[in-house]
Amino acid sequence: MGMTITEKILAAHSGRDSVVPGEIVNAKLDLIVCHDVTTPPAVQMLKKLGINKVFDPSKILVTPDHFVPNKDIKSAELSKQLREWRIEQGIERYYEIGNHGICHAIAPEQGHVLPGQTIVCGDSHTTTMGALGTFSSGVGSTDLAAALATGELWFKVPDSMLFELNGDLPFGVYSKDIILYIISKIGVDGARYKAMEYRGSGLKSLTMEARFTITNMAIEAGGKSGIMPADSIAEDYVKARTSESYTIYNSDEDANYSERFTINLSELEPIVALPDLPSNGRFIGEIKREKMDQVYIGSCTNGRIEDLRIAAQIFKGNKVADGTRAIVVPATTEVWKTAMKEGLLEIFADAGCVVSTATCGACLGGHMGVLGAEEKCLSTTNRNFVGRMGSPKSKVYLASPATAAATAITGTITDPREFLKKTAAAAA
Amino acid sequence: MPELPTNLKGFAHVYDRAHINTDEIIPARYLNVHEEAELAKYAMEDIDVDFVKRVKPGDFVIAGENFGCGSSREHAIWALRGAGIKVVIAANYSRIFFRNAINNGFLAIECPEALGIVKSGDQLELDLLAGKLRNLSNGQEATFVPISDFARELIEDGGLLPHIQKKAAKAA
């Protein structure tokens, strides 16, 4: 019986020739990513047990991202604990404010993520990094502590679900629409405990940045991981950032999948996930053009440079609607700088958007755009649970950066193709 | 080593809903701390503002499918435990929450039938070895698959970290 990429990576990291779903393996870890919310408790646990050294500082990456620049005294203490700990442990891969970024965005961007790796982080969106052909999964603080101490962790080998993406995305439709579509079909627990594997000709038309958006939201379907084979696009991305060697794993022809889905990308349209579940996705033509108090463009899901370019294309020469606020949050400092050099920040500022430094910020109701009661926000983030971005009485709608920008300009949920057609016509 | 109890008693708080997520169990606005007693003050705040006023030490939470989905924050376990919750009984769990529960030695039981036989305020009794849930208030019973050997080992050791330490001590 053949194996999937996920099974091959887990077998190779646990000293086995093969593994099957359901088995529990102890896998060696190649990269452990740490941030300011879940790492300090892990550090405290280790100290309590008298474990004073991490297994290997060179395999750890640290960046404060959730509540930075610190939103209050307590979060300043968390960042301080993180900073002091990394110095004490001699962890060199550290990104301080000014070089920082949302961990799932900065780790691949700075060349720390290599195909074939096993990666954990105390954060559910760790699945993002699977787009480079890694087994990458979110854990809690206790698992993180165990990983930091021993360099390995137990995993139940997951069943894999196969998503075959065929065809090309139509004009004005983006990778965010693909993943919102998939989650609307399988539900927020449709991939519970499973690896969501993607392949197909449709993948070839997606850049790495677009792919990260898809694997990022595996957890919104309950997935343990999202994974894509590392093809030439992935290799080009990695080689532009690091000269380190890596191993590429591919699923065998006769690998076993618990479920298979085929998605024809050419049939998709812009999608909006209505409150209060990411699975409430609807084609934009089917929903009411509700008024939005706020639009938020950013996060580990959609805060990369391509996302900002798409948004800027729509904002250019337009203004944010009266009665609506727009907040743009680049996912990393590098994205911010590139946006500055390309003139995107100016476009956002001229349109009347607020541009923030990189932070998880209001995506999880932290800061930089928290919502009040009865407020509605269309957001490029990943979750629209009750109270996710602030008041439990606020409402969050999920969509692509293009839909978000178009919505900011009109103040009501708007199909981005209305604006993109104008831009395309002006350019012609 | 503490054995798994066969007559664990507690009162039920029922949430008859699927996908109760960690943002509801402990909203992110409280994640700037991780002390259990502090988190406990806000447990379940976005699904049930009065939960912390009603909950008593040893109580059970009963819920539907995919309990604990969303963020990986272990703070969700700490908030519930800090508030006094001894056991969660859900139809099933998101994997990270379930894993965090095991790693903390916190009891998360999968019992899809529980919602059908329990209402808030009922007194329940759990036999963790036999996989039996008894509703002492109405006499009804439900069964569940007893905790796996692997999880049981972790729970009996007091969680993942003590378990690893024990293994390391044995190997030395």
XYZ file of C-alpha atoms in Angstrom:
600
model
C 0.000 0.000 0.000
C 1.329 3.417 -0.935
C 1.627 6.333 1.444
C 0.527 9.950 1.390
C 3.023 12.823 1.815
C 1.882 13.174 5.413
C 2.431 9.491 6.173
C 5.864 9.584 4.532
C 6.989 12.618 6.523
C 5.753 11.147 9.809
C 7.378 7.772 9.055
C 10.704 9.376 8.154
C 10.666 11.442 11.350
C 9.847 8.524 13.640
C 12.418 6.060 12.323
C 9.858 3.939 10.509
C 9.637 2.555 6.984
C 5.919 3.066 6.904
C 3.006 4.206 9.028
C -0.759 3.883 8.689
C -3.512 6.246 9.871
C -4.449 5.731 13.509
C -0.986 4.700 14.657
C 0.652 6.813 17.318
C 4.209 7.798 16.496
C 6.824 9.847 18.253
C 8.115 12.209 15.598
C 11.280 14.267 15.651
C 10.650 17.968 15.031
C 12.578 20.154 12.605
C 11.156 23.531 13.561
C 9.345 24.876 16.608
C 7.784 28.304 16.270
C 7.106 30.410 19.366
C 4.997 33.519 19.978
C 3.993 35.748 22.852
C 0.710 34.150 23.975
C 1.273 30.394 24.199
C 5.046 30.256 24.744
C 5.321 32.021 28.136
C 3.087 29.389 29.813
C 5.184 26.632 28.197
C 8.367 28.241 29.505
C 6.823 28.469 32.953
C 5.919 24.758 32.870
C 9.479 23.810 31.952
C 10.937 25.980 34.702
C 8.582 24.424 37.237
C 9.864 20.989 36.267
C 13.482 22.127 36.454
C 14.073 21.723 32.711
C 16.387 24.622 32.075
C 17.559 23.987 28.521
C 15.705 23.601 25.254
C 16.732 20.571 23.183
C 18.301 22.608 20.371
C 18.129 26.415 20.134
C 18.906 26.312 16.404
C 15.593 24.590 15.684
C 13.491 27.244 17.371
C 12.119 30.451 15.896
C 10.703 33.170 18.123
C 8.658 36.224 17.243
C 6.195 38.195 19.335
C 3.140 38.693 17.142
C -0.220 38.530 18.895
C -0.417 41.601 21.081
C 2.455 43.644 19.624
C 3.419 46.397 19.858
C 2.254 45.549 23.360
C -1.350 46.532 23.887
C -1.266 46.678 27.672
C 0.931 46.019 30.691
C 0.075 42.336 30.934
C 0.884 41.661 27.292
C 4.106 43.636 27.698
C 5.018 41.161 30.436
C 4.373 38.256 28.066
C 6.631 39.752 25.385
C 9.250 40.456 28.041
C 9.181 36.848 29.238
C 9.552 35.667 25.640
C 12.466 38.033 24.988
C 14.318 37.123 28.191
C 13.806 33.414 27.599
C 15.187 33.475 24.075
C 18.312 35.318 25.292
C 18.776 32.859 28.136
C 18.391 29.926 25.722
C 20.615 31.424 23.020
C 17.908 31.251 20.357
C 19.224 33.235 17.400
C 16.216 33.086 15.117
C 14.407 35.915 16.861
C 12.419 38.681 15.222
C 12.018 41.686 17.509
C 9.562 44.518 16.867
C 10.804 46.259 13.757
C 11.720 42.969 12.110
C 8.794 40.982 13.420
C 5.819 39.379 11.750
C 2.929 37.021 12.315
C 4.740 33.750 12.960
C 3.091 31.673 10.196
C 3.929 34.360 7.656
C 7.439 35.253 8.776
C 8.730 31.682 9.166
C 8.390 30.776 5.466
C 9.095 34.324 4.274
C 12.480 34.346 6.004
C 13.466 30.933 4.692
C 13.034 28.853 7.850
C 10.482 26.467 6.351
C 11.749 23.663 4.113
C 9.831 20.925 2.299
C 9.627 17.650 4.202
C 9.928 19.240 7.640
C 7.854 18.575 10.735
C 6.785 21.844 12.351
C 4.788 22.697 15.448
C 3.792 25.975 17.026
C 1.463 26.812 19.872
C -1.056 28.167 17.433
C -3.827 26.589 15.421
C -2.854 28.299 12.145
C 0.465 26.458 12.023
C -1.178 24.458 9.233
C -0.214 27.406 6.959
C 3.313 26.106 6.442
C 2.052 22.855 4.953
C 1.825 24.674 1.619
C 5.576 24.057 1.295
C 5.168 20.292 1.642
C 5.701 20.132 5.403
C 3.767 18.374 8.166
C 2.825 21.399 10.177
C 0.342 21.341 13.034
C -0.864 23.517 15.877
C -0.465 22.473 19.510
C -1.194 23.820 22.979
C 1.341 25.059 25.506
C 1.991 21.679 27.158
C 2.823 20.076 23.818
C 4.946 23.083 23.018
C 6.815 22.657 26.307
C 7.389 18.959 25.595
C 8.573 19.796 22.073
C 10.982 22.459 23.336
C 12.388 20.089 25.946
C 12.723 16.930 23.878
C 12.587 17.893 20.181
C 9.872 15.354 19.546
C 6.144 14.915 19.989
C 3.526 12.180 19.752
C 1.128 12.242 16.843
C -1.697 10.033 15.787
C -1.060 9.500 12.069
C -4.036 11.250 10.473
C -6.255 10.036 7.672
C -5.699 12.141 4.588
C -8.447 13.790 2.528
C -7.589 14.611 -1.055
C -8.723 17.842 -2.700
C -8.050 17.844 -6.399
C -8.061 21.408 -7.725
C -8.636 21.604 -11.478
C -8.921 24.511 -13.907
C -8.094 28.162 -13.358
C -9.670 30.699 -11.053
C -11.916 33.160 -12.877
C -11.188 36.892 -12.904
C -11.726 38.440 -9.463
C -11.733 35.112 -7.609
C -8.856 34.216 -5.280
C -7.449 31.420 -3.163
C -9.416 32.675 -0.145
C -12.563 31.936 -2.128
C -11.315 28.376 -2.754
C -10.811 27.586 0.905
C -14.031 29.301 2.015
C -15.814 27.238 -0.642
C -14.244 23.992 0.585
C -15.115 24.735 4.216
C -18.678 25.613 3.207
C -18.935 22.164 1.616
C -17.371 20.027 4.357
C -18.188 22.079 7.465
C -16.079 23.307 10.373
C -15.529 19.719 11.473
C -15.423 18.143 8.020
C -11.697 17.460 8.270
C -11.551 16.844 12.019
C -8.280 15.071 12.885
C -7.398 14.770 9.186
C -4.699 16.006 6.849
C -6.152 18.083 4.000
C -3.996 17.360 0.979
C -4.249 19.413 -2.201
C -3.082 18.651 -5.675
C -4.156 19.024 -9.287
C -3.566 21.252 -12.270
C -5.304 24.144 -10.501
C -2.476 24.312 -7.992
C -0.056 25.254 -10.755
C -1.844 28.551 -11.276
C -1.507 29.485 -7.596
C 1.530 31.325 -6.230
C 2.991 30.325 -2.857
C 1.320 33.345 -1.262
C -2.058 32.220 -2.561
C -1.397 28.645 -1.408
C -0.591 29.677 2.167
C -4.112 31.112 2.453
C -5.554 27.684 1.672
C -3.438 25.623 4.083
C -3.817 28.357 6.733
C -7.512 27.601 7.084
C -7.243 23.792 7.370
C -7.971 24.231 11.067
C -11.248 25.989 10.228
C -12.443 22.638 8.887
C -11.019 20.914 11.975
C -7.972 19.662 10.057
C -4.794 18.543 11.748
C -2.777 19.867 8.831
C -3.038 21.185 5.316
C -0.462 20.020 2.853
C 0.547 20.516 -0.763
C 3.308 18.754 -2.680
C 6.423 20.905 -3.019
C 6.535 21.561 -6.779
C 8.751 23.930 -8.774
C 6.822 26.962 -7.502
C 7.481 25.888 -3.916
C 11.121 25.124 -4.658
C 11.653 28.501 -6.306
C 10.151 30.160 -3.231
C 12.400 28.230 -0.854
C 15.594 28.571 -2.900
C 15.143 32.333 -3.116
C 15.356 32.388 0.686
C 17.775 29.728 1.849
C 20.501 27.427 0.597
C 19.696 24.699 3.124
C 18.994 21.244 1.736
C 15.677 19.471 2.091
C 13.768 16.346 1.108
C 10.638 16.424 -0.996
C 7.961 13.830 -0.332
C 5.171 13.030 -2.754
C 2.105 10.893 -2.277
C 2.184 7.500 -3.983
C -0.272 6.777 -6.768
C -1.891 4.074 -4.632
C -1.930 6.098 -1.403
C -5.085 5.761 0.635
C -7.450 8.703 1.162
C -10.434 8.672 3.475
C -12.265 11.016 1.102
C -11.647 12.599 -2.293
C -13.045 15.849 -3.662
C -12.657 17.443 -7.056
C -13.071 21.187 -7.331
C -13.286 22.962 -10.641
C -11.814 26.366 -9.885
C -13.347 27.939 -12.981
C -16.817 27.521 -11.431
C -16.033 29.560 -8.323
C -17.125 33.083 -7.506
C -16.181 35.465 -4.713
C -17.387 34.027 -1.414
C -18.348 35.604 1.878
C -18.619 33.503 5.047
C -21.486 34.901 7.108
C -21.398 35.028 10.920
C -20.725 33.004 13.118
C -18.926 30.109 11.440
C -16.263 29.956 8.716
C -18.432 27.304 7.047
C -21.224 29.816 6.319
C -19.746 30.680 2.919
C -22.096 31.943 0.183
C -21.423 33.154 -3.326
C -21.468 36.923 -3.140
C -24.390 37.204 -5.565
C -26.592 35.244 -3.176
C -26.279 37.482 -0.134
C -27.646 40.818 1.029
C -25.380 43.844 0.544
C -25.199 44.546 4.242
C -23.596 47.680 5.594
C -20.183 47.172 7.230
C -18.829 49.366 10.020
C -15.320 48.131 9.473
C -13.156 46.320 6.930
C -10.001 44.532 8.072
C -7.296 43.408 5.644
C -4.498 41.394 7.204
C -3.651 38.333 9.344
C -1.721 35.114 8.712
C -4.481 34.238 6.252
C -4.372 37.282 3.968
C -1.732 39.796 5.033
C 0.970 38.940 2.489
C 2.235 41.287 -0.204
C 0.060 39.849 -2.966
C -2.993 40.387 -0.786
C -2.037 44.020 -0.308
C -1.357 44.454 -4.029
C -4.820 43.164 -4.869
C -6.409 45.448 -2.269
C -4.373 48.452 -3.466
C -5.425 47.832 -7.055
C -9.023 48.320 -5.941
C -8.392 51.173 -3.487
C -6.382 53.190 -6.015
C -8.218 56.415 -6.801
C -11.094 55.490 -4.474
C -12.078 56.446 -0.947
C -13.295 54.424 1.985
C -17.045 55.018 2.341
C -18.430 57.406 4.928
C -19.516 55.407 7.937
C -16.994 52.618 7.290
C -13.463 52.243 8.659
C -10.736 50.318 6.862
C -7.678 48.848 8.563
C -4.759 47.303 6.675
C -2.344 45.135 8.644
C 0.655 43.729 6.732
C 1.525 40.272 8.073
C 5.238 40.954 8.455
C 7.651 43.868 8.571
C 9.034 42.724 5.222
C 5.552 42.915 3.701
C 5.140 46.403 5.195
C 8.444 47.552 3.706
C 7.690 46.099 0.293
C 4.274 47.742 0.366
C 5.972 51.023 1.174
C 8.484 50.703 -1.657
C 5.772 49.779 -4.130
C 3.672 52.778 -3.122
C 0.853 50.659 -1.727
C 0.891 52.336 1.671
C 0.307 55.672 -0.026
C -2.651 54.255 -1.938
C -4.134 52.924 1.314
C -3.513 56.206 3.139
C -4.988 58.273 0.293
C -8.049 56.056 0.295
C -8.505 56.719 3.995
C -7.324 53.372 5.383
C -5.368 53.018 8.611
C -2.163 51.045 8.062
C -0.753 49.211 11.064
C 2.513 47.457 11.759
C 2.418 43.656 11.635
C 0.338 42.071 14.382
C -2.331 39.409 14.895
C -4.165 42.392 16.354
C -7.888 42.524 15.901
C -8.150 39.178 14.083
C -8.567 37.640 17.530
C -9.997 40.710 19.221
C -6.623 41.785 20.595
C -6.117 45.377 19.505
C -5.841 47.577 16.384
C -9.487 47.454 15.406
C -11.523 45.625 18.039
C -15.283 45.755 17.409
C -17.992 47.207 19.642
C -21.453 45.753 20.245
C -23.672 45.486 17.144
C -20.776 46.399 14.839
C -20.165 44.463 11.647
C -16.799 43.854 10.063
C -15.858 42.260 6.773
C -12.462 40.744 7.341
C -9.815 38.808 5.416
C -9.032 36.814 8.559
C -9.838 33.181 9.297
C -12.547 32.996 11.970
C -15.881 34.657 12.502
C -16.919 32.992 15.748
C -19.029 34.907 18.265
C -16.873 37.659 19.762
C -13.828 36.734 17.716
C -12.925 40.346 16.891
C -14.287 41.998 19.996
C -17.745 42.337 21.484
C -19.728 39.086 21.608
C -22.480 41.166 20.011
C -20.362 42.102 16.982
C -20.475 40.204 13.691
C -17.634 39.123 11.407
C -17.874 38.284 7.690
C -14.913 36.533 6.045
C -13.801 37.206 2.484
C -10.829 37.812 0.180
C -8.757 41.020 0.216
C -10.396 42.032 -3.078
C -13.894 41.688 -1.643
C -12.743 43.514 1.482
C -11.349 46.472 -0.469
C -14.450 46.742 -2.653
C -16.632 46.592 0.460
C -14.618 49.332 2.168
C -15.213 51.663 -0.789
C -18.965 51.184 -1.001
C -19.552 50.540 2.689
C -21.693 47.496 1.883
C -20.671 43.941 0.936
C -19.543 44.340 -2.658
C -18.433 42.044 -5.465
C -14.811 43.037 -6.218
C -15.314 42.340 -9.907
C -17.309 45.573 -10.138
C -14.104 47.483 -9.362
C -11.614 45.166 -11.028
C -13.439 45.486 -14.344
C -13.089 49.272 -14.162
C -9.374 48.976 -13.362
C -8.881 46.524 -16.202
C -10.784 48.793 -18.618
C -8.745 51.835 -17.532
C -5.514 49.935 -18.108
C -6.578 48.767 -21.567
C -0.437 6.639 40.862
C -4.062 7.879 40.943
C -6.389 5.303 39.360
C -9.200 6.407 37.088
C -12.323 6.868 39.233
C -15.374 4.630 38.842
C -17.861 6.837 40.680
C -17.039 10.419 39.833
C -20.049 12.580 40.714
C -20.910 16.064 39.570
C -23.695 18.409 38.478
C -24.329 19.132 34.801
C -24.136 22.383 32.833
C -25.648 21.560 29.456
C -24.848 23.438 26.222
C -26.846 21.727 23.523
C -24.854 23.042 20.609
C -22.075 21.948 18.243
C -18.801 23.836 17.623
C -18.459 25.557 20.993
C -15.109 27.147 20.276
C -12.189 28.284 22.379
C -13.012 31.940 21.667
C -16.261 31.335 23.549
C -14.657 29.244 26.298
C -12.035 31.907 27.008
C -12.138 35.041 24.825
C -8.799 36.307 23.516
C -9.226 39.577 25.403
C -8.220 37.601 28.512
C -5.185 35.884 26.982
C -2.752 38.454 28.303
C -2.521 36.231 31.392
C -2.271 32.467 31.819
C -2.862 31.972 35.530
C -5.669 29.479 36.022
C -7.412 31.412 38.819
C -7.450 34.583 36.724
C -8.707 32.842 33.557
C -11.370 31.065 35.606
C -13.187 34.368 36.199
C -14.029 34.574 32.483
C -14.699 30.923 31.622
C -17.462 30.489 29.015
C -18.133 34.242 29.144
C -19.106 34.626 25.486
C -21.545 31.724 25.511
C -22.941 32.037 29.056
C -22.193 35.166 31.072
C -23.545 33.614 34.288
C -21.590 30.356 34.037
C -18.947 31.352 36.577
C -21.620 32.455 39.041
C -23.371 29.082 38.917
C -20.484 26.653 38.576
C -19.373 24.663 41.634
C -16.173 22.680 42.087
C -16.552 19.214 40.577
C -19.261 20.155 38.032
C -19.487 18.718 34.516
C -19.956 20.483 31.186
C -22.097 18.615 28.628
C -22.007 19.705 24.996
C -22.414 18.753 21.363
C -19.991 17.993 18.553
C -16.580 19.494 17.857
C -16.232 20.981 21.338
C -13.225 23.281 21.717
C -12.710 24.014 18.031
C -10.728 27.014 16.859
C -7.683 28.428 18.571
C -5.124 26.074 20.133
C -5.146 28.075 23.375
C -4.692 25.702 26.284
C -6.103 28.571 28.314
C -9.504 27.025 27.464
C -8.689 23.948 29.566
C -7.198 26.060 32.341
C -10.216 28.390 32.436
C -12.659 25.468 32.721
C -10.552 23.636 35.282
C -9.919 26.843 37.215
C -13.661 27.490 37.325
C -14.129 24.082 38.954
C -15.097 21.912 35.991
C -13.959 18.344 36.566
C -15.071 16.741 33.322
C -16.292 17.797 29.900
C -18.617 15.323 28.188
C -19.108 16.201 24.531
C -20.352 14.320 21.474
C -16.815 14.739 20.160
C -13.935 17.214 20.232
C -11.697 19.310 18.079
C -8.356 17.565 18.043
C -6.245 20.292 19.643
C -8.642 20.731 22.572
C -8.790 16.964 23.126
C -5.026 16.734 22.980
C -4.626 19.644 25.388
C -7.065 17.920 27.755
C -5.082 14.685 27.747
C -1.819 16.581 28.118
C -3.215 18.308 31.200
C -4.636 15.162 32.704
C -8.057 16.816 32.290
C -11.019 14.557 31.602
C -12.668 15.021 28.193
C -15.154 12.212 27.550
C -16.687 11.469 24.157
C -20.294 10.493 24.654
C -22.731 11.477 21.871
C -25.699 10.124 23.881
C -25.127 12.361 26.896
C -27.072 15.331 25.527
C -30.121 13.116 25.109
C -30.330 12.076 28.754
C -29.021 15.072 30.696
C -30.408 18.504 31.483
C -28.692 21.300 33.371
C -28.653 20.727 37.123
C -28.867 16.917 36.928
C -26.469 14.985 39.101
C -24.281 12.620 37.095
C -21.984 9.759 37.932
C -19.171 8.586 35.685
C -17.508 5.201 35.708
C -14.373 5.889 33.713
C -13.194 2.304 33.668
C -16.443 0.765 32.451
C -17.324 3.707 30.187
C -20.686 4.391 31.852
C -22.513 7.649 32.435
C -25.389 7.518 34.924
C -27.849 10.335 35.397
C -28.622 10.032 39.114
C -31.463 12.553 38.788
C -33.512 10.543 36.261
C -31.958 7.075 36.342
C -30.976 7.083 32.651
C -27.648 5.715 31.457
C -25.355 6.116 28.507
C -22.164 4.366 27.510
C -18.979 5.716 26.037
C -15.753 4.227 24.761
C -13.458 4.155 27.784
C -10.379 6.350 27.605
C -7.629 4.825 25.439
C -4.658 3.202 27.159
C -2.368 5.877 25.798
C -4.499 8.737 27.134
C -5.046 6.874 30.381
C -1.326 6.561 30.944
C -0.929 10.314 30.482
C -3.897 11.147 32.701
C -2.680 8.799 35.427
C 0.778 10.351 35.297
C -0.793 13.784 35.764
C -0.308 14.969 32.185
C 2.233 14.921 29.366
C 5.144 16.637 31.102
C 5.171 14.454 34.240
C 4.733 11.483 31.875
C 7.822 12.459 29.868
C 9.797 12.997 33.050
C 8.771 9.588 34.324
C 9.823 7.973 31.056
C 13.164 9.805 31.146
C 13.761 8.699 34.747
C 13.002 5.089 33.805
C 15.410 5.238 30.853
C 18.208 6.699 32.994
